[in-house]
Amino acid sequence: MARAVPFPTSPEAGARIKVRLLNGTGDPSLTTEAATFLVEGGAEIDIVGNAASFDVPETTVSYSGGGNRPGLAGWIAAVLGTENIEELPPAEDEIDVTVVLGDDAR
């Protein structure tokens, strides 16, 4: 994946939104397309993987914790053209936003 889409890293802490990108569809090419789109929009893709299932109907953007994460989630949702934003229980990671791609991602 890193060869297909060179995910940039932040030149300084907080300069780019740290995103976990999970594919919830049966289309593996969607991950690369979404990653490219998100990186061009200012995101840093830190984790790429599969969602819990491949029959996710709608793309969802989620965040945990306060600070600026709700705003970052809203911005990423707008970039992806979705209104599905969820707040999750606090997590112990550095990820700002998790994106689960659904069938509507195209």
C-alpha positions in Angstrom: 0.0 0.0 0.0 2.8 2.4 0.9 4.3 2.0 -2.6 1.0 2.6 -4.3 0.1 5.7 -2.2 3.1 7.4 -0.6 1.4 8.4 2.7 3.1 11.6 3.9 3.9 12.0 7.5 3.5 15.3 9.4 6.5 17.6 9.4 5.4 18.5 13.0 2.9 17.0 15.4 -0.7 17.9 14.6 0.1 19.3 11.1 -2.0 16.5 9.4 -5.1 14.6 10.6 -4.1 11.1 11.6 -6.5 8.7 10.0 -7.2 4.9 10.4 -8.7 3.8 7.1 -10.7 0.6 7.1 -12.4 -0.9 4.0 -15.9 -2.3 4.7 -16.5 -3.3 1.1 -15.5 -6.2 -1.2 -13.6 -3.8 -3.4 -9.9 -3.7 -2.5 -9.1 -0.9 -4.9 -11.4 1.4 -3.0 -8.8 1.6 -0.1 -6.2 3.0 -2.4 -8.6 5.5 -4.1 -9.8 6.7 -0.7 -6.3 7.0 0.7 -5.2 9.1 -2.3 -8.2 11.4 -1.9 -7.7 11.8 1.8 -3.9 12.5 1.6 -4.6 15.1 -1.1 -7.0 16.6 1.3 -4.5 16.9 4.1 -4.8 13.6 6.0 -2.0 11.3 7.2 -3.0 7.7 6.8 -1.5 5.9 9.8 -3.3 2.6 9.7 -4.9 0.7 6.7 -7.0 -2.4 7.1 -10.3 -4.2 6.7 -13.4 -3.4 8.6 -15.1 -6.1 10.7 -17.2 -7.1 7.6 -17.3 -6.4 3.9 -21.0 -5.5 3.8 -20.9 -2.0 5.3 -23.6 0.0 3.5 -22.5 3.5 4.4 -19.2 5.2 5.0 -18.7 6.3 8.6 -16.2 8.7 10.2 -15.7 8.2 13.9 -13.5 9.8 16.6 -12.9 9.4 20.3 -11.9 12.0 22.8 -12.4 15.7 22.8 -10.2 18.5 21.8 -10.3 19.2 18.1 -11.3 15.6 17.1 -15.0 16.3 16.6 -14.1 19.1 14.2 -11.5 16.9 12.4 -14.1 14.2 12.0 -16.5 16.7 10.5 -13.9 17.9 8.1 -13.0 14.4 6.9 -16.7 13.5 6.6 -17.2 16.6 4.4 -14.2 15.6 2.3 -15.7 12.2 1.8 -19.3 13.5 1.2 -20.8 11.7 4.2 -22.8 12.9 7.1 -22.2 9.7 9.2 -20.1 10.8 12.2 -19.9 8.8 15.4 -18.3 9.5 18.7 -16.7 6.4 20.2 -15.6 5.8 23.8 -12.1 7.1 24.6 -9.2 5.2 23.1 -5.6 4.9 24.0 -4.2 5.7 20.5 -2.9 8.7 18.6 -5.4 8.3 15.8 -7.7 11.4 15.3 -10.3 9.9 13.0 -11.3 6.4 11.9 -12.9 6.0 8.5 -14.8 2.9 7.6 -15.6 2.8 3.9 -19.0 1.6 2.9 -20.7 0.7 -0.4 -21.6 4.4 -0.8 -17.9 5.5 -0.9 -17.7 5.7 -4.6 
